[in-house]
Each structure stands twice: as structure tokens, then as C-alpha cells.
Tab-separated table of C-alpha atoms (C1' of nucleotides) in Angstrom:
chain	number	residue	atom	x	y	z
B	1120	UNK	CA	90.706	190.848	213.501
B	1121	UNK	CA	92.999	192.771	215.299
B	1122	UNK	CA	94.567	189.913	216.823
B	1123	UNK	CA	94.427	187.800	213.534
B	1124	UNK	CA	96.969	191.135	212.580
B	1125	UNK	CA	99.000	191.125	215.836
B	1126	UNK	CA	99.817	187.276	215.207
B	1127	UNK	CA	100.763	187.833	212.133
B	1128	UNK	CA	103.319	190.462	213.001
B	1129	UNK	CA	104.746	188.194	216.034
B	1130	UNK	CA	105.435	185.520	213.444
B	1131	UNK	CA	107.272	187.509	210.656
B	1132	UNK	CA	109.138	189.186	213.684
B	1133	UNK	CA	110.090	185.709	215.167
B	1134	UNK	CA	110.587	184.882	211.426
B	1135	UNK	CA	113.473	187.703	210.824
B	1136	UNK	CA	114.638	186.740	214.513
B	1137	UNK	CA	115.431	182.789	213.731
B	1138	UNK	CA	117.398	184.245	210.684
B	1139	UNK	CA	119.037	186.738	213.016
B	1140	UNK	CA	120.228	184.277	215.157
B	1141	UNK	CA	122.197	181.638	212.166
B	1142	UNK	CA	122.984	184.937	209.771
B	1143	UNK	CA	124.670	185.793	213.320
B	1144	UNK	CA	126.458	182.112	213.772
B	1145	UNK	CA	127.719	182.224	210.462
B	1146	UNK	CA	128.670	185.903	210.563
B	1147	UNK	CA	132.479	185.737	211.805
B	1148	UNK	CA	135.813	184.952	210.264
B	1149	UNK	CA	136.438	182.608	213.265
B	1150	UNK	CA	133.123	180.612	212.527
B	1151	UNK	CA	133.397	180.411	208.794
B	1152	UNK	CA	137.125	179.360	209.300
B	1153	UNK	CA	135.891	176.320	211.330
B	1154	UNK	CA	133.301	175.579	208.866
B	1155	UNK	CA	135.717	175.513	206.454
B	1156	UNK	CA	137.844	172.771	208.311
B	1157	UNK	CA	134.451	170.652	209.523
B	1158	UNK	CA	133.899	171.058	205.582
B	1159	UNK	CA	136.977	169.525	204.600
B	1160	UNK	CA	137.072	167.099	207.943
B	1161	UNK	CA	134.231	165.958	208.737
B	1162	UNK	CA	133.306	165.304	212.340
B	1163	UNK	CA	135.815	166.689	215.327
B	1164	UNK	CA	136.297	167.046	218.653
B	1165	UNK	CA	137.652	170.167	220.483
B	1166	UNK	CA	140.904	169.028	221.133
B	1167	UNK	CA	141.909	168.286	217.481
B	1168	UNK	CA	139.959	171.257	216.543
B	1169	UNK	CA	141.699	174.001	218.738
B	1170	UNK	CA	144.990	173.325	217.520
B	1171	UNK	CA	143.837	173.995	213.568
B	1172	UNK	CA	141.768	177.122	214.248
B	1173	UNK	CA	144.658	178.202	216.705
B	1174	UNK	CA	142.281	178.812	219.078
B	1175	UNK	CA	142.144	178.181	223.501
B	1176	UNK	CA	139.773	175.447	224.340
B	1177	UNK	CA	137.231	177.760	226.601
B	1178	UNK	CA	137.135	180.313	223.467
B	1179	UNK	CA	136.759	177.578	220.883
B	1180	UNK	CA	134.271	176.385	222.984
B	1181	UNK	CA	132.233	179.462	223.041
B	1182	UNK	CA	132.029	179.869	219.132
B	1183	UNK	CA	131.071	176.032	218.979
B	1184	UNK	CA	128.098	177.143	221.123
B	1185	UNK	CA	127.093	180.087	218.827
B	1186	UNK	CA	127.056	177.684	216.204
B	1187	UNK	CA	124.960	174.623	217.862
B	1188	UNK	CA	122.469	176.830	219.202
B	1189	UNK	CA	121.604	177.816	215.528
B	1190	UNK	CA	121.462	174.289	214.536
B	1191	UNK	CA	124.430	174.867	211.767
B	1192	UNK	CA	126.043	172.390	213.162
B	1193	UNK	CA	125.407	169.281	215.441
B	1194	UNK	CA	127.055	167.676	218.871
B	1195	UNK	CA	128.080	164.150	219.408
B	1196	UNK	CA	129.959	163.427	222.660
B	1197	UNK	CA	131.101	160.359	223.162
B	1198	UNK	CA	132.902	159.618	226.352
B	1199	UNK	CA	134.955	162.907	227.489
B	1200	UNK	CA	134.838	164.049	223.863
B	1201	UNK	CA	132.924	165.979	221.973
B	1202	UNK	CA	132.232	165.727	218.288
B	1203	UNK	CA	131.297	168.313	216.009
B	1204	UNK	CA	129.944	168.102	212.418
B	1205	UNK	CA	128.250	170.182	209.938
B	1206	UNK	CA	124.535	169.815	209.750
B	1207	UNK	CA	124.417	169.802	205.917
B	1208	UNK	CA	120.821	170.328	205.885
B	1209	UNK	CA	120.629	173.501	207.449
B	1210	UNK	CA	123.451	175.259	205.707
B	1211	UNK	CA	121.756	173.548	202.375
B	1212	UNK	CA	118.186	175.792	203.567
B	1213	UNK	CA	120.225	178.497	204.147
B	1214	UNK	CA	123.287	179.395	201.597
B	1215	UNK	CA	123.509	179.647	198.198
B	1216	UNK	CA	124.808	176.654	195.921
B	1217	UNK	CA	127.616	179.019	195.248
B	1218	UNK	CA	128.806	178.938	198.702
B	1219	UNK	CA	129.701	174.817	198.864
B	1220	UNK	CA	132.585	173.456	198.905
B	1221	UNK	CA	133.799	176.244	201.307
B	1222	UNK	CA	130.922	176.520	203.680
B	1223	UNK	CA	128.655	173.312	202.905
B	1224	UNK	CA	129.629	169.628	203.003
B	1225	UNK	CA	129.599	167.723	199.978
B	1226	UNK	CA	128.247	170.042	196.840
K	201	UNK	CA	157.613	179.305	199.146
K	202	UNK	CA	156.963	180.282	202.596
K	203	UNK	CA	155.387	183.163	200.400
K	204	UNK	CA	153.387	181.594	198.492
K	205	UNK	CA	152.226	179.775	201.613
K	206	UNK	CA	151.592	183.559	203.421
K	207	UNK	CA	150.191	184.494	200.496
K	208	UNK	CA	147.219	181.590	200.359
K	209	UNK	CA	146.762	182.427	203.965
K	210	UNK	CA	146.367	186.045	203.185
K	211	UNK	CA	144.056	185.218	200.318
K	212	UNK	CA	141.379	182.656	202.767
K	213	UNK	CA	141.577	184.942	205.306
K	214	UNK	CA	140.388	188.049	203.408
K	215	UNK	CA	137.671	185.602	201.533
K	216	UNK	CA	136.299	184.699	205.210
K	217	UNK	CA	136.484	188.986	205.819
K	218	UNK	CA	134.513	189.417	203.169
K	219	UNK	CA	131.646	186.913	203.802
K	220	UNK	CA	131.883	188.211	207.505
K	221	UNK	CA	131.315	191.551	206.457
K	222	UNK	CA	128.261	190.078	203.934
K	223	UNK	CA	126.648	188.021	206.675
K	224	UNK	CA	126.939	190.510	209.197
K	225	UNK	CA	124.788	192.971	206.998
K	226	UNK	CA	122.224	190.478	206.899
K	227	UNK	CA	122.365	189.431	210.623
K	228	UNK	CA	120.064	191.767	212.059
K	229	UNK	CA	116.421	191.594	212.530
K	230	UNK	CA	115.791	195.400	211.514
K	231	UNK	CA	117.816	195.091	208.173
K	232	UNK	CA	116.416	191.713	207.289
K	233	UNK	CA	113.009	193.591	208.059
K	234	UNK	CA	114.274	196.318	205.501
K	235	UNK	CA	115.376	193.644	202.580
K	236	UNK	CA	111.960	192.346	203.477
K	237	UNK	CA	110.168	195.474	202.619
K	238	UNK	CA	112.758	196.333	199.912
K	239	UNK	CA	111.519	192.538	198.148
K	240	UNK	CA	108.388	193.945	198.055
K	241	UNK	CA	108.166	197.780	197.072
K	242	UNK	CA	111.438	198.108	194.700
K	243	UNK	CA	113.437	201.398	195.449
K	244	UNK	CA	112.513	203.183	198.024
K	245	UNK	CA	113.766	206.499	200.152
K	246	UNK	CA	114.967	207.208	203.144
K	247	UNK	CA	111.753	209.432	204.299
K	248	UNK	CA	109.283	206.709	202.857
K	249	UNK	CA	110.898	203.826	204.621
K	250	UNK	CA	111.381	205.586	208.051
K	251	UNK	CA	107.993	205.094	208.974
K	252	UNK	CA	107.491	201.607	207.738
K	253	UNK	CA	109.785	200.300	209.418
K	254	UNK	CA	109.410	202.549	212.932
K	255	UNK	CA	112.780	203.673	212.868
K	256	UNK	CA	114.369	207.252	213.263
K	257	UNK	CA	115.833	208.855	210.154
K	258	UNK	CA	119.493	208.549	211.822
K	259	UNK	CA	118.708	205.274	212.938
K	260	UNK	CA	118.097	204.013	209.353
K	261	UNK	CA	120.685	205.920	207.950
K	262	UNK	CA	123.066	204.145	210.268
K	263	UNK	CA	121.728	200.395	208.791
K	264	UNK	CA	121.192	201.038	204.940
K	265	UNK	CA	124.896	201.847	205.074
K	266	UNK	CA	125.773	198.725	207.004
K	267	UNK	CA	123.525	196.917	203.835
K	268	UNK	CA	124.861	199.038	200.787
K	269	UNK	CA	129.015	198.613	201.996
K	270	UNK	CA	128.079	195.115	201.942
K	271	UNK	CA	127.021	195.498	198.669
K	272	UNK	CA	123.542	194.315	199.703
K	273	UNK	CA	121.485	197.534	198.703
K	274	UNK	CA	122.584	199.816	195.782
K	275	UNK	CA	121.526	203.867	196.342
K	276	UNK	CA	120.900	206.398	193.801
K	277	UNK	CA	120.683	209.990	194.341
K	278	UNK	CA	118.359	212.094	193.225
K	279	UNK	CA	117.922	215.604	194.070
K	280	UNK	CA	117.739	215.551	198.218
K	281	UNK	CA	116.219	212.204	198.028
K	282	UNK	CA	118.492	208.799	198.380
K	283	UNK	CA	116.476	205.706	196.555
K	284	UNK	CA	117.814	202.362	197.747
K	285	UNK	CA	117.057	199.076	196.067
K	286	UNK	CA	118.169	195.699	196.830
K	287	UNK	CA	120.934	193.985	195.285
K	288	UNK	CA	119.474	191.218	193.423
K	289	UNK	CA	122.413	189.894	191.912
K	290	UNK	CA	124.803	189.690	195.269
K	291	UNK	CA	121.851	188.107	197.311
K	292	UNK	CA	121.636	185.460	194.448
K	293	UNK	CA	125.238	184.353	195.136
K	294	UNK	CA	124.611	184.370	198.588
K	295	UNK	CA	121.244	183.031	199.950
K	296	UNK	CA	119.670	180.050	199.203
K	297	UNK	CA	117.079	179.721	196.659
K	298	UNK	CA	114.178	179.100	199.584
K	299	UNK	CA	114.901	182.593	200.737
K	300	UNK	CA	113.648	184.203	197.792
K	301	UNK	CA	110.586	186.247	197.947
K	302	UNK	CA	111.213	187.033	201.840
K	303	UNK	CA	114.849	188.760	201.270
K	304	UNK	CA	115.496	188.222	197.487
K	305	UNK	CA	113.240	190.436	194.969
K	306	UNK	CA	111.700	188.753	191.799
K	307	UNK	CA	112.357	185.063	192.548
M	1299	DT	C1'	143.074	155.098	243.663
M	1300	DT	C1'	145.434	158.937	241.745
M	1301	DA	C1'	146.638	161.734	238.001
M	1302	DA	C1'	145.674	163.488	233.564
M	1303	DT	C1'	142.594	164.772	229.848
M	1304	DT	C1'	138.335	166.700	227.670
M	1305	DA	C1'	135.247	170.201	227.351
M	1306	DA	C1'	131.573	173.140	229.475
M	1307	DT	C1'	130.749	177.094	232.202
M	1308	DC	C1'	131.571	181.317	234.756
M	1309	DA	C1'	132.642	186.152	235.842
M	1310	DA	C1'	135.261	190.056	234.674
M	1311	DA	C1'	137.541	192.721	231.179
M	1312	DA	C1'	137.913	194.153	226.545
M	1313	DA	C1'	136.137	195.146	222.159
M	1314	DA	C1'	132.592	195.914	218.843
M	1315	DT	C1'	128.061	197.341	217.599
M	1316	DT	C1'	123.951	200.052	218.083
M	1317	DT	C1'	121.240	203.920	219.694
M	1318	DT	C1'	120.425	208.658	220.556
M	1319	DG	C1'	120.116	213.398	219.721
M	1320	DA	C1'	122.404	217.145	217.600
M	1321	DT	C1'	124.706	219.186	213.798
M	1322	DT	C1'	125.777	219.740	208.978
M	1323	DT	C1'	125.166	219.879	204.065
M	1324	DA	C1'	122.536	220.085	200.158
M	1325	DA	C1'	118.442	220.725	197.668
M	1326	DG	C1'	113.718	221.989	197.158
M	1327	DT	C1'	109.801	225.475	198.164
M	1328	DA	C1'	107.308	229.739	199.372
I	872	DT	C1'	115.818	235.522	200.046
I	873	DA	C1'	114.325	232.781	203.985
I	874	DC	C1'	112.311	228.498	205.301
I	875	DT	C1'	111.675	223.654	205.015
I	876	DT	C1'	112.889	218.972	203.953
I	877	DA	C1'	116.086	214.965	203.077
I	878	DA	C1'	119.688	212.453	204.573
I	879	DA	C1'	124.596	211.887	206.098
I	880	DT	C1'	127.632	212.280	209.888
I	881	DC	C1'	129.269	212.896	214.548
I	882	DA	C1'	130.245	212.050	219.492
I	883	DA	C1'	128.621	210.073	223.624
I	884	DA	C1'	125.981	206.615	225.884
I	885	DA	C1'	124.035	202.146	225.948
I	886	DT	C1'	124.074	197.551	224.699
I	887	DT	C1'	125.890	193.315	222.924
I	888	DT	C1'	129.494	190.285	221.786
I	889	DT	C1'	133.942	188.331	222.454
I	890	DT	C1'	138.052	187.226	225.032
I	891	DT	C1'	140.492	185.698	228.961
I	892	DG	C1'	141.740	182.856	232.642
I	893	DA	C1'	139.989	180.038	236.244
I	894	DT	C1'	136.982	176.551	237.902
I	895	DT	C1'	134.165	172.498	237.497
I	896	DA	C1'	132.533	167.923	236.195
I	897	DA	C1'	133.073	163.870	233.851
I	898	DT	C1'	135.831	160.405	231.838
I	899	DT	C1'	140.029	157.953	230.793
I	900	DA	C1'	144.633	156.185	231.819
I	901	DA	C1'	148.368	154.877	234.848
DNA sequence: TTAATTAATCAAAAAATTTTGATTTAAGTA
DNA sequence: TACTTAAATCAAAATTTTTTGATTAATTAA
């Protein structure tokens, strides 16, 4: 009993930490700005990327990161590149349908 | 026209401020854990929802504001006693429909 | 092969957020 | 009136996040 109660609490508490994590992602100008242009754009690499968001590779390449790691968007790399996209899906679980067009591909 | 260009800029940018500023509120274990309990037992006060959620009284404090100047939470004063509710309506525009009943009341 | 390009990673510095404990203000209670 | 309670605010400390510039590894191009 008592643990039937204790494993409840871990799961709402890893619960409100997986939304933690993309509320974080999505939580920053920066990051919504290059949502915005993978909305618009579709798949990019860093290079063509950096130059819109006016933004030094190793920093763009940080908030890329933040944003893979909570699966709100995906990685391709093919050869030396690197292509990001918008994982639709996610954003679709996680935003209101208010919020496409600007922060969700295709609505 | 260069204004009207600054101008557009100036507009985006403050629309990605103000979503930073929503999603920020949200991204945070301890307030999601507060909406959470908020979803389920309407207004509540300051005193009441210390303990429930295991928090000091500054502590709290600190994070319902963080929630209501994101418009998140609404407060009403009564006497010494500060009742906040959650913000139906702005969490509506916001999350998607699959988050109701976990940080959305009444869905 | 050599040089250039792409992008990830690293460590240190800078900046922002959160926690803590105390103080303050206001209102209720004995 | 004096005492207690509720909650906001404050400053300092602690913690987390972001920025910066350099380095690295892998691939492409000359």
C-alpha cells in the first residue's frame, strides 16, 4: 500500500518533470524565433540557420540541443550537415490549435 | 518603409516576449504541480496551499506571482486572505486540448 | 594530400532564476 | 489594546541557464 502510494507520486512527479523539460525548450524568445523560421522553412541545417536567427554557430548550436532533447524537434545529418525540422507531432500534443501557424507546422 | 519594416520586427519580437514570459510560468515542476492542484480544488489560499504542496509561505509567494503576471492564475483578496484560481480562459489559448484535466480546470 | 567547411563540445564567464530567512503591512482575534 | 495570522516583499546566497570563444572531429572540396 504504501508503495502502491509512493509510485504513484514518482510518476506524477516525473509527469510534471517531462513537461518541465519541453515547457522549458519552448520557453525563450530565441527558441520560439527558430520555430518560427523551421515553421515557415521546413528542414535546415546550422549554417543556413545561424545567419537568419543572427546567431554564432556554437550558441545556435546549444539552443538546437535544448530543443532535440525535448523531442520538439528532430535531427537529420547528412554528411557534415545537420538538418533540423519540427516534429509536428509533439508540438501538436503539446500547444494549443491557436498557436499554429507561428509555432506548429502546417495548421 | 524601413519603419514599417522596424516596426514588424518590433511587433514579432514582443509576440515571442510574451509567449516567453507565458511558457516560462508554466516551465517549472512546482508551478505545474500548483495548476495541478489548482485543476482540482478551484480557488484556493496561500495558507491552504502551502502545505499541499510542501513549500514555504515565501517560497509560494515567490511562484503564484511568476503564474498570475503571466496571466496564468487570477487572485482575489479577501480580508488577509489571497484566493488564487486558475486562468481557464488563457490556458485554453495556450495548451493543447490533451492537457486538460492535469493543468486546465473543467475540460 | 591539403585546406576549408560543418557542427558538436568544452570550460570559463556572465546573466538569470530560485531559495532562504527576515521584515513589513494589513487584517483578524482575544 | 495587544497578540496572532496571512501574505507580500526584500536582500543575500545558491543554483541554473546562457553566452563566449576555442578546440575537436568529421566530411567535403581543391
Amino acid at each position: 500500500m504504501m508503495e502502491e502510494i509512493q509510485l504513484q507520486d514518482i510518476s506524477i512527479d516525473s509527469f510534471f518533470e517531462k513537461y518541465e523539460l519541453k515547457f522549458k525548450a519552448i520557453a525563450d524568445k530565441k527558441r520560439l524565433q527558430i520555430m518560427n523560421i523551421l515553421t515557415q522553412k521546413g528542414a535546415m541545417c546550422v549554417c543556413d540557420l545561424a545567419p537568419l536567427v543572427d546567431m554564432a554557430q556554437s550558441k545556435l548550436s546549444y539552443h538546437l540541443k535544448i530543443l532535440l532533447e525535448a523531442n520538439i524537434i528532430t535531427k537529420e545529418t547528412r554528411g557534415t550537415w545537420s538538418y533540423y525540422e519540427l516534429n509536428q507531432e509533439e508540438l501538436n500534443h503539446l500547444l494549443s490549435h491557436e498557436l499554429c501557424c507561428v509555432f506548429k507546422p502546417f495548421c
